[in-house]
Short mmCIF file of C-alpha atoms in Angstrom, two decimals:
data_model
loop_
_atom_site.label_atom_id
_atom_site.label_comp_id
_atom_site.label_asym_id
_atom_site.label_seq_id
_atom_site.Cartn_x
_atom_site.Cartn_y
_atom_site.Cartn_z
CA UNK A 1 -52.51 96.54 24.40
CA UNK A 2 -48.92 97.55 24.96
CA UNK A 3 -45.99 95.22 24.43
CA UNK A 4 -45.42 94.87 28.19
CA UNK A 5 -49.11 94.01 28.71
CA UNK A 6 -48.90 91.30 26.04
CA UNK A 7 -45.70 90.02 27.63
CA UNK A 8 -47.34 89.76 31.04
CA UNK A 9 -50.38 88.02 29.54
CA UNK A 10 -48.38 85.44 27.62
CA UNK A 11 -46.01 84.88 30.55
CA UNK A 12 -48.91 84.25 32.92
CA UNK A 13 -50.24 81.66 30.48
CA UNK A 14 -46.85 79.96 30.18
CA UNK A 15 -46.42 79.88 33.96
CA UNK A 16 -49.78 78.13 34.36
CA UNK A 17 -49.01 75.92 31.37
CA UNK A 18 -45.74 74.76 32.93
CA UNK A 19 -47.64 73.33 35.88
CA UNK A 20 -50.21 71.78 33.54
CA UNK A 21 -47.40 70.09 31.61
CA UNK A 22 -45.73 68.71 34.73
CA UNK A 23 -48.99 67.20 35.99
CA UNK A 24 -49.83 65.82 32.54
CA UNK A 25 -46.40 64.21 32.12
CA UNK A 26 -46.89 62.07 35.21
CA UNK A 27 -50.38 61.01 34.17
CA UNK A 28 -49.28 60.39 30.59
CA UNK A 29 -46.46 58.18 31.84
CA UNK A 30 -48.91 56.04 33.79
CA UNK A 31 -51.48 55.73 31.04
CA UNK A 32 -49.11 55.50 28.10
CA UNK A 33 -47.06 52.74 29.71
CA UNK A 34 -49.54 50.82 31.87
CA UNK A 35 -52.97 51.92 30.58
CA UNK A 36 -53.81 53.16 34.08
CA UNK A 37 -56.09 56.19 33.74
CA UNK A 38 -55.32 57.47 37.22
CA UNK A 39 -57.98 60.11 37.75
CA UNK A 40 -56.79 60.39 41.36
CA UNK A 41 -53.53 61.90 40.04
CA UNK A 42 -54.53 65.43 41.07
CA UNK A 43 -55.30 64.31 44.61
CA UNK A 44 -51.67 63.26 45.07
CA UNK A 45 -50.66 66.70 43.77
CA UNK A 46 -52.79 68.10 46.57
CA UNK A 47 -50.99 65.89 49.10
CA UNK A 48 -47.64 67.23 47.90
CA UNK A 49 -48.94 70.78 48.32
CA UNK A 50 -50.11 70.13 51.87
CA UNK A 51 -46.86 68.43 52.86
CA UNK A 52 -44.97 71.52 51.68
CA UNK A 53 -47.37 73.86 53.48
CA UNK A 54 -46.98 71.88 56.72
CA UNK A 55 -43.19 71.86 56.47
CA UNK A 56 -43.07 75.60 55.83
CA UNK A 57 -45.59 76.74 58.44
CA UNK A 58 -44.80 74.23 61.21
CA UNK A 59 -41.07 73.59 60.78
CA UNK A 60 -39.98 76.72 58.91
CA UNK A 61 -38.44 74.69 56.09
CA UNK A 62 -37.99 76.32 52.71
CA UNK A 63 -40.40 75.03 50.04
CA UNK A 64 -37.36 74.49 47.81
CA UNK A 65 -36.04 71.89 50.27
CA UNK A 66 -39.40 70.13 50.10
CA UNK A 67 -39.17 69.53 46.34
CA UNK A 68 -36.98 66.39 46.58
CA UNK A 69 -38.79 65.35 49.76
CA UNK A 70 -42.21 65.60 48.08
CA UNK A 71 -40.93 63.68 45.09
CA UNK A 72 -39.48 60.90 47.24
CA UNK A 73 -42.52 60.60 49.52
CA UNK A 74 -45.06 60.58 46.70
CA UNK A 75 -42.92 58.16 44.67
CA UNK A 76 -42.80 55.79 47.65
CA UNK A 77 -46.55 56.16 48.07
CA UNK A 78 -46.96 55.40 44.38
CA UNK A 79 -44.98 52.17 44.73
CA UNK A 80 -47.26 51.13 47.60
CA UNK A 81 -50.45 52.05 45.73
CA UNK A 82 -49.34 50.14 42.64
CA UNK A 83 -48.46 47.06 44.65
CA UNK A 84 -51.68 47.05 46.68
CA UNK A 85 -54.08 47.98 43.88
CA UNK A 86 -52.90 47.85 40.28
CA UNK A 87 -50.54 44.85 40.40
CA UNK A 88 -53.42 42.76 41.72
CA UNK A 89 -55.65 44.01 38.91
CA UNK A 90 -52.99 43.10 36.35
CA UNK A 91 -52.89 39.53 37.63
CA UNK A 92 -56.67 39.05 37.81
CA UNK A 93 -57.88 40.91 34.68
CA UNK A 94 -58.43 38.61 31.66
CA UNK A 95 -57.52 41.29 29.10
CA UNK A 96 -56.43 44.92 28.73
CA UNK A 97 -59.95 46.32 28.32
CA UNK A 98 -61.10 44.76 31.59
CA UNK A 99 -57.94 45.99 33.32
CA UNK A 100 -58.53 49.58 32.13
CA UNK A 101 -62.15 49.53 33.33
CA UNK A 102 -61.24 48.07 36.72
CA UNK A 103 -58.29 50.43 37.06
CA UNK A 104 -60.56 53.41 36.41
CA UNK A 105 -62.92 52.29 39.18
CA UNK A 106 -60.03 51.83 41.60
CA UNK A 107 -58.74 55.30 40.70
CA UNK A 108 -62.19 56.75 41.45
CA UNK A 109 -62.04 55.15 44.88
CA UNK A 110 -58.54 56.49 45.48
CA UNK A 111 -59.65 59.98 44.48
CA UNK A 112 -62.43 60.11 47.08
CA UNK A 113 -60.30 58.35 49.69
CA UNK A 114 -57.40 60.82 49.44
CA UNK A 115 -59.68 63.85 49.15
CA UNK A 116 -61.67 62.92 52.26
CA UNK A 117 -58.50 62.08 54.18
CA UNK A 118 -57.14 65.55 53.38
CA UNK A 119 -60.39 67.20 54.52
CA UNK A 120 -60.26 65.25 57.78
CA UNK A 121 -56.56 65.88 58.31
CA UNK A 122 -56.24 69.56 57.36
CA UNK A 123 -59.81 70.88 57.18
CA UNK A 124 -61.62 72.37 54.21
CA UNK A 125 -60.44 75.99 54.40
CA UNK A 126 -57.89 77.57 52.07
CA UNK A 127 -54.26 77.42 53.16
CA UNK A 128 -51.19 79.27 52.01
CA UNK A 129 -47.94 81.00 52.92
CA UNK A 130 -45.79 83.83 51.59
CA UNK A 131 -42.74 82.90 49.56
CA UNK A 132 -40.76 85.19 47.21
CA UNK A 133 -43.69 87.51 46.63
CA UNK A 134 -41.55 90.50 45.62
CA UNK A 135 -42.10 91.64 42.02
CA UNK A 136 -39.42 91.19 39.36
CA UNK A 137 -39.21 93.44 36.27
CA UNK A 138 -38.42 91.81 32.93
CA UNK A 139 -38.62 93.60 29.59
CA UNK A 140 -40.85 96.33 30.92
CA UNK A 141 -43.25 93.82 32.47
CA UNK A 142 -43.59 92.90 36.12
CA UNK A 143 -43.91 89.37 37.55
CA UNK A 144 -44.05 87.77 40.98
CA UNK A 145 -40.72 86.10 41.72
CA UNK A 146 -42.37 82.94 43.07
CA UNK A 147 -44.33 82.41 39.83
CA UNK A 148 -41.21 82.81 37.71
CA UNK A 149 -39.45 80.27 39.92
CA UNK A 150 -42.41 77.87 39.65
CA UNK A 151 -42.31 78.11 35.86
CA UNK A 152 -38.55 77.56 35.67
CA UNK A 153 -38.61 74.54 37.99
CA UNK A 154 -41.60 73.02 36.20
CA UNK A 155 -39.69 73.21 32.91
CA UNK A 156 -36.59 71.72 34.54
CA UNK A 157 -38.45 68.69 35.86
CA UNK A 158 -40.44 68.22 32.67
CA UNK A 159 -37.28 68.46 30.59
CA UNK A 160 -35.44 66.06 32.90
CA UNK A 161 -38.13 63.40 32.45
CA UNK A 162 -38.11 63.79 28.67
CA UNK A 163 -34.30 63.54 28.58
CA UNK A 164 -34.44 60.47 30.85
CA UNK A 165 -36.89 58.72 28.53
CA UNK A 166 -34.99 59.62 25.35
CA UNK A 167 -31.36 59.05 26.32
CA UNK A 168 -31.14 56.35 28.99
CA UNK A 169 -31.50 52.58 28.82
CA UNK A 170 -34.39 52.82 31.28
CA UNK A 171 -36.10 55.33 29.00
CA UNK A 172 -35.63 53.09 25.98
CA UNK A 173 -37.32 50.28 27.87
CA UNK A 174 -40.25 52.52 28.75
CA UNK A 175 -40.64 53.72 25.15
CA UNK A 176 -40.43 50.15 23.89
CA UNK A 177 -43.25 49.11 26.23
CA UNK A 178 -45.36 52.06 25.08
CA UNK A 179 -44.90 51.13 21.42
CA UNK A 180 -45.26 47.34 21.71
CA UNK A 181 -45.79 45.74 25.14
CA UNK A 182 -45.63 42.20 23.75
CA UNK A 183 -42.50 42.87 21.69
CA UNK A 184 -40.79 44.56 24.64
CA UNK A 185 -41.46 41.60 26.90
CA UNK A 186 -40.16 39.21 24.23
CA UNK A 187 -36.77 40.95 24.27
CA UNK A 188 -36.53 40.65 28.05
CA UNK A 189 -37.92 43.91 29.49
CA UNK A 190 -39.19 43.18 33.01
CA UNK A 191 -42.61 44.79 33.37
CA UNK A 192 -42.98 43.69 37.00
CA UNK A 193 -40.14 46.05 37.91
CA UNK A 194 -40.68 48.79 35.36
CA UNK A 195 -44.40 49.33 35.88
CA UNK A 196 -44.31 50.14 39.62
CA UNK A 197 -41.20 52.28 39.15
CA UNK A 198 -42.83 54.41 36.45
CA UNK A 199 -46.09 54.63 38.39
CA UNK A 200 -44.11 55.86 41.38
CA UNK A 201 -42.22 58.42 39.27
CA UNK A 202 -45.55 59.65 37.90
CA UNK A 203 -46.89 60.26 41.41
CA UNK A 204 -43.54 61.77 42.41
CA UNK A 205 -43.95 64.36 39.65
CA UNK A 206 -47.44 65.14 40.93
CA UNK A 207 -45.92 65.74 44.37
CA UNK A 208 -43.38 68.14 42.84
CA UNK A 209 -46.20 69.96 41.02
CA UNK A 210 -48.11 70.32 44.27
CA UNK A 211 -45.01 71.63 46.02
CA UNK A 212 -44.52 74.24 43.28
CA UNK A 213 -48.19 75.26 43.31
CA UNK A 214 -48.12 75.87 47.06
CA UNK A 215 -45.34 78.45 46.56
CA UNK A 216 -47.57 80.80 44.58
CA UNK A 217 -51.22 79.83 45.14
CA UNK A 218 -53.58 78.91 47.96
CA UNK A 219 -54.37 75.23 48.41
CA UNK A 220 -57.45 73.24 49.44
CA UNK A 221 -58.52 69.56 49.59
CA UNK A 222 -60.60 70.01 46.43
CA UNK A 223 -57.77 71.46 44.33
CA UNK A 224 -56.66 68.18 42.76
CA UNK A 225 -59.65 67.24 40.63
CA UNK A 226 -59.49 70.25 38.25
CA UNK A 227 -55.80 69.54 37.62
CA UNK A 228 -56.58 65.93 36.72
CA UNK A 229 -59.18 67.08 34.18
CA UNK A 230 -56.74 69.64 32.80
CA UNK A 231 -54.02 66.99 32.54
CA UNK A 232 -56.37 64.82 30.46
CA UNK A 233 -57.00 67.78 28.14
CA UNK A 234 -53.26 68.39 27.84
CA UNK A 235 -52.59 64.73 27.05
CA UNK A 236 -55.28 64.87 24.36
CA UNK A 237 -53.64 67.97 22.88
CA UNK A 238 -50.17 66.44 22.85
CA UNK A 239 -51.11 62.86 22.04
CA UNK A 240 -51.38 59.90 24.41
CA UNK A 241 -47.93 58.52 25.24
CA UNK A 242 -46.08 61.55 23.82
CA UNK A 243 -44.01 63.26 26.54
CA UNK A 244 -42.83 66.11 24.32
CA UNK A 245 -46.42 66.57 23.19
CA UNK A 246 -47.58 66.80 26.81
CA UNK A 247 -45.05 69.55 27.51
CA UNK A 248 -46.03 71.51 24.39
CA UNK A 249 -49.74 70.89 25.01
CA UNK A 250 -49.54 72.15 28.59
CA UNK A 251 -47.81 75.37 27.59
CA UNK A 252 -50.24 75.89 24.70
CA UNK A 253 -53.31 75.34 26.88
CA UNK A 254 -52.00 77.79 29.48
CA UNK A 255 -51.55 80.49 26.83
CA UNK A 256 -54.97 79.79 25.28
CA UNK A 257 -56.65 80.11 28.68
CA UNK A 258 -54.79 83.32 29.56
CA UNK A 259 -55.54 85.04 26.24
CA UNK A 260 -59.11 83.74 26.13
CA UNK A 261 -59.92 84.91 29.66
CA UNK A 262 -58.42 88.33 28.97
CA UNK A 263 -60.61 88.96 25.93
CA UNK A 264 -63.74 87.27 27.29
CA UNK A 265 -64.38 86.58 30.96
CA UNK A 266 -62.32 84.78 33.65
CA UNK A 267 -65.36 82.66 34.51
CA UNK A 268 -65.15 81.10 31.03
CA UNK A 269 -61.80 79.39 31.73
CA UNK A 270 -63.32 75.90 31.95
CA UNK A 271 -65.44 76.53 28.86
CA UNK A 272 -62.34 77.49 26.85
CA UNK A 273 -60.48 74.37 27.96
CA UNK A 274 -63.35 72.03 27.15
CA UNK A 275 -63.93 73.70 23.79
CA UNK A 276 -60.28 73.07 22.87
CA UNK A 277 -60.57 69.51 24.16
CA UNK A 278 -63.64 68.71 22.06
CA UNK A 279 -62.23 70.41 18.96
CA UNK A 280 -59.01 68.39 19.12
CA UNK A 281 -60.90 65.14 19.67
CA UNK A 282 -63.07 65.81 16.62
CA UNK A 283 -60.47 67.27 14.26
CA UNK A 284 -57.21 65.60 15.28
CA UNK A 285 -57.85 62.78 17.77
CA UNK A 286 -54.22 61.59 17.65
CA UNK A 287 -53.13 64.94 19.16
CA UNK A 288 -51.76 68.19 17.77
CA UNK A 289 -48.14 67.18 18.19
CA UNK A 290 -48.31 63.48 17.37
CA UNK A 291 -46.61 62.30 14.23
CA UNK A 292 -48.90 60.86 11.62
CA UNK A 293 -47.98 57.38 10.51
CA UNK A 294 -47.80 56.79 6.78
CA UNK A 295 -50.01 54.15 5.32
CA UNK A 296 -48.33 51.45 3.29
#
């Protein structure tokens, strides 16, 4: 393979990986902070994609204008979902294990509810629109402009969340709750306010990811579930609760899939992802990028 061919291959993997990372960050925020394994996360990504498609095809709005709109609408929806579903579970569950099990069942119900609503609302056929499809030449390689934009924006939003969690007082509160929920509450961190806010931000990020995906790919009501599974694989790669690990894991998985499919068969994409998932669980269950704690 020539250098330009390798560049195109790696870039395609990074572009896909950027989306993986953005989806995984939102899910990791919800599980790492609240122990909510929201397997309906990808369905809200799909809602963000359809909202962008509707705005572009019906109103002529630029998909770029829909990025903050998708974030705000999905964040608001997340606040409502948390209040109606998961806050009630928190109050009625006797312990964390029961809460996780009940939360998983609720998330299953949300997944089918949102998916069937989308099928009823928009139909089951593929949808899409043209946006910045002209090729761009970089270093002898050629890329679609919309995919380069998707990758850049995915990194911007992923980086913004990581900076928020590492440098702000709000982020310190979130990280404290992830490390020691009891200790964080003892020093006055209000979980009743922080939990719904972070759940909403997680769904807001899924809406942004859906908006970005609609710029370069076709969309369908069934598109969300594979992204949820991929996000779980990415979180396993990076380590549960690690935001930097989720970003690195998403980019790594995208490159592994791109290179693996090139040298094997595109139909083996899922097999490659699951093989990586199982290998990491067996060999390094704490994640590839998680820091090992020293034993006393």
